[in-house]
Coordinates of C-alpha atoms and ligand atoms in Angstrom, one line a residue:
M41 CA -97.0 243.4 103.6
I42 CA -93.2 243.3 104.0
R43 CA -91.7 241.0 101.4
S44 CA -88.3 240.6 103.0
I45 CA -88.2 237.8 105.5
R46 CA -85.2 239.5 107.2
L47 CA -87.1 242.8 107.6
R48 CA -90.2 241.0 108.7
L49 CA -88.3 239.1 111.4
L50 CA -86.6 242.3 112.6
V51 CA -89.9 244.1 112.8
M52 CA -91.6 241.2 114.6
I53 CA -88.8 240.6 117.1
S54 CA -88.4 244.4 117.8
L55 CA -92.2 244.7 118.3
S56 CA -92.1 241.6 120.6
I57 CA -89.3 243.2 122.7
L58 CA -91.2 246.4 122.9
L59 CA -94.4 244.6 123.9
L60 CA -92.5 242.6 126.5
W61 CA -90.9 245.8 127.7
G62 CA -94.2 247.5 128.0
A63 CA -95.8 244.6 129.8
T64 CA -92.8 244.4 132.3
F65 CA -93.0 248.1 132.8
G66 CA -96.8 248.1 133.4
F67 CA -96.7 245.1 135.7
T68 CA -93.8 246.4 137.8
W69 CA -95.5 249.8 138.1
W70 CA -98.8 248.2 139.3
R71 CA -97.1 245.7 141.7
T72 CA -94.7 248.2 143.2
S73 CA -97.3 251.0 143.7
R74 CA -99.6 248.4 145.4
D75 CA -96.8 247.2 147.7
I76 CA -95.4 250.7 148.5
N77 CA -98.9 252.0 149.2
L78 CA -99.5 249.1 151.6
V79 CA -96.3 249.9 153.5
Y80 CA -97.1 253.6 153.5
D81 CA -100.7 252.9 154.6
A82 CA -99.4 250.8 157.4
E83 CA -97.0 253.6 158.4
L84 CA -99.9 256.1 158.5
K85 CA -101.8 253.8 160.8
L86 CA -98.8 253.2 163.0
V87 CA -98.1 256.8 163.3
A88 CA -101.7 257.6 164.1
E89 CA -101.7 254.9 166.8
L90 CA -98.5 256.2 168.3
L91 CA -99.9 259.7 168.2
A92 CA -103.0 258.4 170.0
V93 CA -101.0 256.8 172.7
A94 CA -98.9 260.0 173.1
T95 CA -102.1 262.2 173.1
E96 CA -103.8 260.0 175.7
H97 CA -100.7 260.3 177.9
E98 CA -100.7 264.1 177.5
L99 CA -104.3 264.3 178.3
E100 CA -104.0 262.4 181.5
E101 CA -101.2 264.7 182.6
L102 CA -102.6 268.0 181.5
D103 CA -105.8 269.7 181.1
L104 CA -105.7 270.3 177.4
E105 CA -108.6 272.7 177.3
D106 CA -106.4 275.5 176.1
Y107 CA -103.7 273.3 175.0
Q108 CA -102.4 273.7 171.4
I109 CA -99.1 272.9 170.0
N110 CA -97.7 273.3 166.6
L111 CA -94.8 270.8 166.3
S112 CA -93.0 272.8 163.6
E113 CA -92.6 275.7 166.0
S114 CA -90.9 273.2 168.4
G115 CA -88.4 272.4 165.6
Y116 CA -89.8 269.0 164.5
D117 CA -89.4 268.0 160.9
F118 CA -91.6 265.2 159.8
P119 CA -92.6 263.9 156.3
L120 CA -96.2 263.3 157.4
L121 CA -98.9 265.7 158.2
L122 CA -100.4 265.3 161.7
Q123 CA -103.5 266.8 163.2
V124 CA -105.3 266.0 166.5
W125 CA -108.7 267.6 166.8
S126 CA -110.8 268.0 169.9
D127 CA -114.6 267.4 169.7
D128 CA -115.2 271.1 169.7
N129 CA -113.2 271.3 166.5
K130 CA -110.1 272.8 168.0
L131 CA -106.8 271.8 166.4
V132 CA -105.0 270.5 169.5
I133 CA -101.8 269.1 167.9
Q134 CA -100.5 270.2 164.5
G135 CA -97.6 268.5 162.8
P136 CA -94.8 270.4 161.1
G137 CA -95.9 271.9 157.8
T138 CA -99.5 270.7 158.4
P139 CA -102.2 273.2 157.3
D140 CA -104.8 274.5 159.8
N141 CA -107.8 273.2 157.9
V142 CA -108.9 269.6 158.5
L143 CA -107.0 267.1 156.4
T144 CA -110.0 265.0 155.3
S145 CA -113.8 265.4 155.4
S146 CA -114.0 261.8 156.6
A147 CA -114.6 261.5 160.3
L148 CA -114.7 257.7 160.3
D149 CA -111.8 255.5 161.4
G150 CA -109.7 254.3 158.4
Y151 CA -108.1 255.5 155.2
S152 CA -109.5 258.1 152.8
D153 CA -108.1 260.2 149.9
S154 CA -108.5 263.9 149.9
E155 CA -107.3 266.9 148.0
F156 CA -105.9 270.2 149.3
D157 CA -103.2 272.7 148.3
G158 CA -103.7 271.4 144.8
E159 CA -102.3 268.0 145.7
G160 CA -103.7 264.5 146.4
W161 CA -103.3 263.1 150.0
R162 CA -103.7 259.8 151.7
V163 CA -105.2 260.2 155.1
Y164 CA -105.7 257.9 158.1
T165 CA -108.3 258.9 160.6
L166 CA -108.4 257.5 164.2
N167 CA -111.0 258.5 166.7
I168 CA -110.3 258.3 170.5
P169 CA -113.9 258.3 171.8
E170 CA -112.8 258.2 175.5
Y171 CA -111.2 261.6 175.2
N172 CA -113.3 262.9 172.3
Y173 CA -110.3 263.5 170.1
R174 CA -109.7 262.6 166.4
I175 CA -106.4 262.1 164.8
H176 CA -105.5 262.6 161.1
V177 CA -102.2 261.5 159.6
A178 CA -101.6 262.2 156.0
R179 CA -99.0 261.7 153.3
G180 CA -99.0 263.2 149.8
H181 CA -99.6 260.9 147.0
A182 CA -96.7 262.5 145.2
V183 CA -94.3 260.9 147.8
S184 CA -95.3 257.4 147.1
E185 CA -95.6 258.1 143.3
A186 CA -92.0 259.4 143.3
L187 CA -90.8 256.3 145.1
V188 CA -92.7 254.0 142.8
S189 CA -91.4 255.9 139.8
S190 CA -87.7 255.7 140.9
F191 CA -88.1 252.0 141.8
V192 CA -89.7 251.2 138.4
Q193 CA -87.0 253.1 136.6
D194 CA -84.3 251.2 138.4
V195 CA -86.0 247.9 137.3
V196 CA -86.7 248.9 133.8
K197 CA -83.5 250.7 132.9
P198 CA -81.5 247.6 132.3
L199 CA -84.0 246.6 129.7
L200 CA -83.0 249.7 127.8
I201 CA -79.8 247.8 127.0
V202 CA -82.0 245.5 124.8
L203 CA -82.8 248.4 122.4
P204 CA -79.4 248.6 120.8
L205 CA -79.8 244.8 120.4
S206 CA -82.0 245.6 117.4
G207 CA -79.0 246.6 115.5
M208 CA -77.3 243.4 116.5
L209 CA -80.4 241.5 115.6
W210 CA -80.1 242.7 112.0
F211 CA -76.6 241.3 111.9
I212 CA -77.7 238.0 113.5
I213 CA -80.6 237.6 111.0
Q214 CA -78.2 238.4 108.1
Q215 CA -75.9 235.7 109.4
G216 CA -78.8 233.3 109.7
F217 CA -79.7 233.8 106.1
R218 CA -76.2 233.0 104.8
P219 CA -76.9 229.3 104.0
L220 CA -79.9 230.4 102.1
R221 CA -77.8 232.8 100.1
S222 CA -75.4 230.0 99.3
V223 CA -78.2 227.7 98.2
S224 CA -79.6 230.5 96.0
R225 CA -76.2 231.0 94.4
L226 CA -76.0 227.2 93.7
I227 CA -79.4 227.3 92.1
G228 CA -78.4 230.3 90.1
E229 CA -75.5 228.2 88.6
R230 CA -78.0 225.7 87.3
D231 CA -78.7 225.8 83.6
Y232 CA -80.3 223.9 80.8
D233 CA -77.3 221.7 80.4
Y234 CA -76.2 221.7 84.0
L235 CA -79.1 220.4 86.1
H236 CA -77.1 218.5 88.9
P237 CA -78.8 218.3 92.3
V238 CA -78.0 221.1 94.7
T239 CA -75.7 219.7 97.5
A240 CA -74.7 222.6 99.6
E241 CA -72.8 221.9 102.9
H242 CA -74.7 222.6 106.1
I243 CA -78.1 223.1 104.5
P244 CA -80.3 224.3 107.4
E245 CA -83.2 222.1 108.4
E246 CA -85.7 224.8 107.4
V247 CA -84.7 224.9 103.8
A248 CA -83.7 221.2 103.5
D249 CA -87.3 220.3 102.3
L250 CA -87.2 223.1 99.8
V251 CA -83.9 221.9 98.5
D252 CA -85.1 218.3 98.3
E253 CA -88.1 219.3 96.3
L254 CA -86.0 221.5 94.1
N255 CA -83.6 218.6 93.5
A256 CA -86.5 216.3 92.6
L257 CA -87.7 219.0 90.2
L258 CA -84.2 219.3 88.7
T259 CA -84.1 215.5 88.2
R260 CA -87.5 215.5 86.6
L261 CA -86.4 218.3 84.4
K262 CA -83.2 216.5 83.4
V263 CA -85.1 213.3 82.5
S264 CA -87.6 215.3 80.5
I265 CA -84.9 217.3 78.7
E266 CA -83.0 214.1 78.0
R267 CA -86.2 212.5 76.7
N268 CA -86.8 215.5 74.4
N269 CA -83.2 215.4 73.1
R270 CA -83.5 211.7 72.5
F271 CA -86.8 212.2 70.8
T272 CA -85.4 214.9 68.5
A273 CA -82.4 212.7 67.6
D274 CA -84.7 209.7 66.9
V275 CA -86.9 211.8 64.7
A276 CA -84.0 213.2 62.7
H277 CA -82.5 209.7 62.4
E278 CA -85.7 207.9 61.5
L279 CA -87.0 210.4 59.0
R280 CA -83.8 211.2 57.2
T281 CA -83.3 207.8 55.6
P282 CA -86.8 207.2 54.2
I283 CA -87.0 210.8 53.0
A284 CA -83.7 210.5 51.2
G285 CA -84.8 207.1 49.7
M286 CA -88.0 208.6 48.5
L287 CA -86.3 211.6 46.9
V288 CA -84.2 209.1 44.9
Q289 CA -87.3 207.1 43.9
M290 CA -89.0 210.4 42.9
Q291 CA -86.1 211.3 40.7
S292 CA -86.1 207.9 39.0
S293 CA -89.9 208.0 38.5
V294 CA -89.7 211.5 37.0
T295 CA -86.8 210.6 34.7
G296 CA -87.9 207.0 34.1
R297 CA -88.1 206.3 30.4
T298 CA -90.7 203.5 30.5
D299 CA -94.1 203.3 32.3
E300 CA -92.8 200.3 34.1
E301 CA -89.9 202.2 35.5
R302 CA -92.1 205.1 36.6
E303 CA -94.7 202.7 38.2
K304 CA -91.9 200.9 40.1
G305 CA -90.6 204.2 41.4
L306 CA -94.1 205.3 42.5
A307 CA -94.7 202.0 44.2
Q308 CA -91.4 202.5 46.1
I309 CA -92.5 206.0 47.1
N310 CA -95.8 204.6 48.3
K311 CA -94.0 202.0 50.4
G312 CA -91.7 204.7 51.7
L313 CA -94.6 206.9 52.7
N314 CA -96.3 204.1 54.5
H315 CA -93.2 203.4 56.4
L316 CA -92.8 207.1 57.2
N317 CA -96.3 207.2 58.3
H318 CA -95.7 204.3 60.7
V319 CA -92.5 205.8 62.0
V320 CA -94.1 209.2 62.6
N321 CA -97.0 207.4 64.5
Q322 CA -94.5 205.4 66.7
L323 CA -92.6 208.6 67.4
L324 CA -95.7 210.5 68.3
I325 CA -96.6 207.7 70.7
L326 CA -93.2 207.9 72.3
A327 CA -93.5 211.7 72.6
S328 CA -96.9 211.3 74.3
I329 CA -95.6 209.1 77.0
E330 CA -95.2 211.7 79.8
P331 CA -95.2 209.8 83.0
E332 CA -96.7 212.5 85.2
K333 CA -99.6 213.1 82.8
I334 CA -100.3 209.4 82.2
R335 CA -100.3 208.5 85.9
M336 CA -103.0 211.2 86.3
Q337 CA -105.2 209.3 83.9
F338 CA -105.2 206.0 85.6
E339 CA -108.6 204.2 85.9
V340 CA -109.9 200.7 86.6
F341 CA -110.8 199.0 83.4
D342 CA -111.3 195.5 81.9
L343 CA -108.0 194.3 80.4
V344 CA -109.6 191.4 78.5
S345 CA -111.9 193.7 76.5
V346 CA -108.9 195.8 75.6
A347 CA -107.1 192.7 74.4
E348 CA -110.2 191.8 72.3
E349 CA -110.3 195.2 70.7
V350 CA -106.6 195.2 69.9
M351 CA -106.8 191.7 68.4
S352 CA -109.9 192.6 66.4
D353 CA -107.9 195.6 64.9
I354 CA -105.1 193.3 63.9
S355 CA -107.5 190.6 62.5
P356 CA -107.3 191.9 58.8
M357 CA -103.5 191.3 59.0
A358 CA -104.1 187.9 60.5
L359 CA -106.4 187.0 57.7
T360 CA -104.0 188.2 55.0
K361 CA -101.2 186.2 56.6
Q362 CA -103.3 183.2 57.5
V363 CA -102.2 183.4 61.1
E364 CA -104.6 182.2 63.7
M365 CA -105.1 184.3 66.9
E366 CA -106.4 183.1 70.2
L367 CA -107.1 184.8 73.5
I368 CA -107.1 182.7 76.6
A369 CA -108.5 184.7 79.6
D370 CA -111.3 184.9 82.1
D371 CA -114.4 187.0 81.1
R372 CA -113.2 190.1 82.8
I373 CA -110.0 191.0 84.5
E374 CA -109.8 194.4 86.1
L375 CA -106.7 196.5 86.3
N376 CA -105.9 200.0 87.4
G377 CA -103.9 201.8 84.7
N378 CA -104.0 204.0 81.6
R379 CA -106.3 202.1 79.3
E380 CA -105.1 203.9 76.1
M381 CA -101.5 203.2 76.8
L382 CA -102.0 199.6 77.7
A383 CA -103.9 199.2 74.4
I384 CA -100.9 200.7 72.6
M385 CA -98.6 198.3 74.4
L386 CA -100.7 195.2 73.6
S387 CA -101.0 196.3 70.0
N388 CA -97.2 196.5 69.6
L389 CA -96.7 193.1 71.2
V390 CA -99.4 191.4 69.1
T391 CA -98.3 193.2 65.9
N392 CA -94.7 191.9 66.6
A393 CA -96.0 188.4 67.1
M394 CA -98.0 188.6 64.0
K395 CA -95.2 190.1 61.9
F396 CA -92.6 187.5 62.9
T397 CA -94.9 184.4 62.8
P398 CA -94.9 182.7 59.4
G399 CA -98.3 182.1 57.7
G400 CA -100.3 179.1 58.8
N401 CA -99.2 179.3 62.4
K402 CA -100.8 180.6 65.5
I403 CA -100.3 183.3 68.1
S404 CA -101.8 183.2 71.6
V405 CA -102.5 185.9 74.2
F406 CA -102.9 184.7 77.8
I407 CA -104.3 186.9 80.5
K408 CA -104.5 185.6 84.1
N409 CA -105.5 187.4 87.2
H410 CA -103.6 186.8 90.4
Y411 CA -103.9 188.2 93.9
K412 CA -101.1 190.7 93.4
G413 CA -101.4 191.5 89.7
V414 CA -102.2 190.4 86.2
E415 CA -100.0 188.0 84.2
L416 CA -100.0 188.6 80.5
A417 CA -98.2 186.6 77.8
V418 CA -98.0 186.9 74.1
E419 CA -96.7 183.7 72.4
D420 CA -95.8 183.4 68.7
S421 CA -94.2 180.8 66.4
G422 CA -91.6 183.1 64.9
P423 CA -87.8 182.8 64.9
G424 CA -87.5 184.1 68.4
I425 CA -84.8 186.4 69.7
P426 CA -81.3 185.2 70.7
D427 CA -80.6 185.4 74.4
D428 CA -77.8 188.0 74.1
K429 CA -80.3 190.3 72.3
K430 CA -83.3 189.9 74.6
K431 CA -82.5 193.1 76.5
W432 CA -81.0 194.9 73.6
V433 CA -84.2 194.8 71.5
F434 CA -85.9 197.0 74.1
E435 CA -83.6 200.0 73.3
R436 CA -84.9 202.5 70.8
L437 CA -84.2 201.8 67.1
N438 CA -82.7 198.4 67.8
R439 CA -83.7 195.8 65.3
L440 CA -82.1 192.3 64.9
P441 CA -79.3 192.3 62.4
G442 CA -80.6 191.3 58.9
E443 CA -84.2 192.0 59.9
T444 CA -86.3 191.8 56.8
E445 CA -89.7 192.6 58.3
S446 CA -90.7 196.3 58.1
G447 CA -90.6 198.4 61.3
S448 CA -88.9 201.3 63.0
G449 CA -87.4 199.5 66.0
L450 CA -89.4 201.7 68.4
G451 CA -92.2 199.2 69.3
L452 CA -90.5 197.4 72.2
S453 CA -89.1 200.6 73.7
I454 CA -92.7 201.9 73.7
V455 CA -93.8 198.7 75.4
K456 CA -91.1 198.9 78.0
E457 CA -91.9 202.5 78.9
I458 CA -95.6 201.8 79.3
C459 CA -94.9 198.7 81.3
E460 CA -92.6 200.6 83.7
L461 CA -95.3 203.3 84.0
H462 CA -97.5 200.6 85.5
Q463 CA -94.7 199.3 87.7
G464 CA -94.7 196.1 85.7
I465 CA -92.0 193.7 84.7
I466 CA -91.4 192.4 81.2
T467 CA -89.3 189.5 80.1
L468 CA -88.7 187.6 76.9
Q469 CA -88.3 183.9 76.8
D470 CA -88.0 181.1 74.2
R471 CA -90.8 178.7 73.7
K472 CA -90.1 175.2 75.0
D473 CA -92.4 173.2 72.7
E474 CA -91.3 174.7 69.4
H475 CA -89.5 177.7 68.1
G476 CA -91.1 181.0 69.0
L477 CA -91.0 183.8 71.5
I478 CA -93.0 184.4 74.6
V479 CA -93.3 187.9 75.9
N480 CA -94.2 187.7 79.6
L481 CA -95.6 190.7 81.6
F482 CA -96.6 191.1 85.2
L483 CA -98.7 194.2 86.0
P484 CA -99.3 194.7 89.7
H485 CA -102.7 195.7 91.0
L486 CA -102.0 199.4 91.9
R487 CA -104.0 201.1 94.6
Q488 CA -106.3 203.8 93.4
S489 CA -105.2 207.2 94.4
Ligands
ATP655 N1 -91.9 188.4 68.4 C1 -90.7 188.6 67.9 N2 -90.1 187.6 67.2 C2 -88.9 187.8 66.7 N3 -88.2 189.0 66.8 C3 -88.8 190.0 67.4 C4 -90.1 189.9 67.9 N4 -90.4 191.1 68.4 C5 -89.4 191.9 68.2 N5 -88.4 191.3 67.5 C6 -87.1 191.9 67.1 O1 -86.9 193.0 67.9 C7 -86.8 194.2 67.0 C8 -87.4 195.3 67.8 O2 -88.7 195.2 67.9 P1 -89.6 196.5 67.9 O3 -91.0 196.1 68.1 O4 -89.0 197.4 68.9 O5 -89.4 197.2 66.5 P2 -90.1 196.8 65.1 O6 -91.2 195.8 65.3 O7 -89.0 196.4 64.2 O8 -90.6 198.2 64.7 P3 -92.0 198.9 65.2 O9 -92.4 198.1 66.3 O10 -91.6 200.2 65.6 O11 -92.9 198.8 64.0 C9 -87.5 193.8 65.8 O12 -87.1 194.5 64.7 C10 -87.2 192.3 65.7 O13 -85.9 192.2 65.1
MG656 MG1 -92.7 196.2 66.7

């Protein structure tokens, strides 16, 4: 198997030329020899018939009992062999250069092929029954073959010019591959920190699809690298502060003079570790959101049962805080998506609502099915979010200034990413009846792939 496309093209084109050449040669040979033989055969017949007329004429004039002429002795020069035999097997007329023995064993009228003097001959036989004479006219096969050969050569010779074209072909193919080389060079320039799409001028149609796919890959790679970079930065940022705080607390609990001081220090460390644990969990969720992989795990499931599970997980917190939770939805609402991710999304929204709702109040989750998708709303009685911060809170690590509730500021960015993965829309709005926030989501019914 030839790995170079250039070489493969050259070999294939050259072989095709040779094949074409061979076919032209063969066909021309066959067709020319057929036509030339037809003409030569016609000539043999014509000469035989002329000879018959001449012989009949001679016979009427002379008594040819003892008549015998050898035309070569009379100075004739003729490319055909001629014989006129009498019925008593006497060679009456003999053409120039014609042998004495009979030209063909066939005594019937018509064409036959015979061999003598080590050569092949085409013979035409004509009987003249009225006078009891038989005429043979013959021509050597070699004559027609020589003519066919010279004719075919004349036809085929110009095709020989095509052969040096193979060299040119190499040059043409080289030229044809130039755009590919320039695309390769551009790809070669790409690096970890330089992943811009390849935009070469005059990209040939044949490689345009390849370049498009490559550009799509570069874009995906860029997004993925940016995501990783952001993740690493978030990890460093989010872990550094609590770890530094805990180190200080550790110091004070070790050096603390009273039990009370040491216990206070340990309690702080415990709080810090819990926070750290939460941050790490949120970071791990963020890291696990890989669009391609998650889309592969889409399934049709009941969103209401997911909401019930999430709310039941949060119920201990609701009990502690004395916050009532209600779910207003039909029995079963099906959605095509990633069940695990949507559970994480709902959990973050309900946890936020719970976290920011003062004790003694209520939070509600509404799920409604529509023709085009599912509408989901989480409503709380907390302080709400100012309008100018309603988009801002979705960015990673953003928390409202002066936020006293614990958290890493990653929850809503996780919610946004999961929502986008399901081609959904998320908006925040203030409650009309009282203070509080409503998180509205619309998740379209996606077709199963
Ligand atoms: N229901 C809400 N009511 C009022 N403010 C909210 C509400 N939800 C979010 N916020 C504000 O938006 C910020 C970002 O929310 P987000 O869920 O991203 O982070 P978090 O809850 O602070 O931390 P995490 O979710 O990672 O535990 C919150 O810190 C809070 O200031
Ligand atoms: Mg949150």
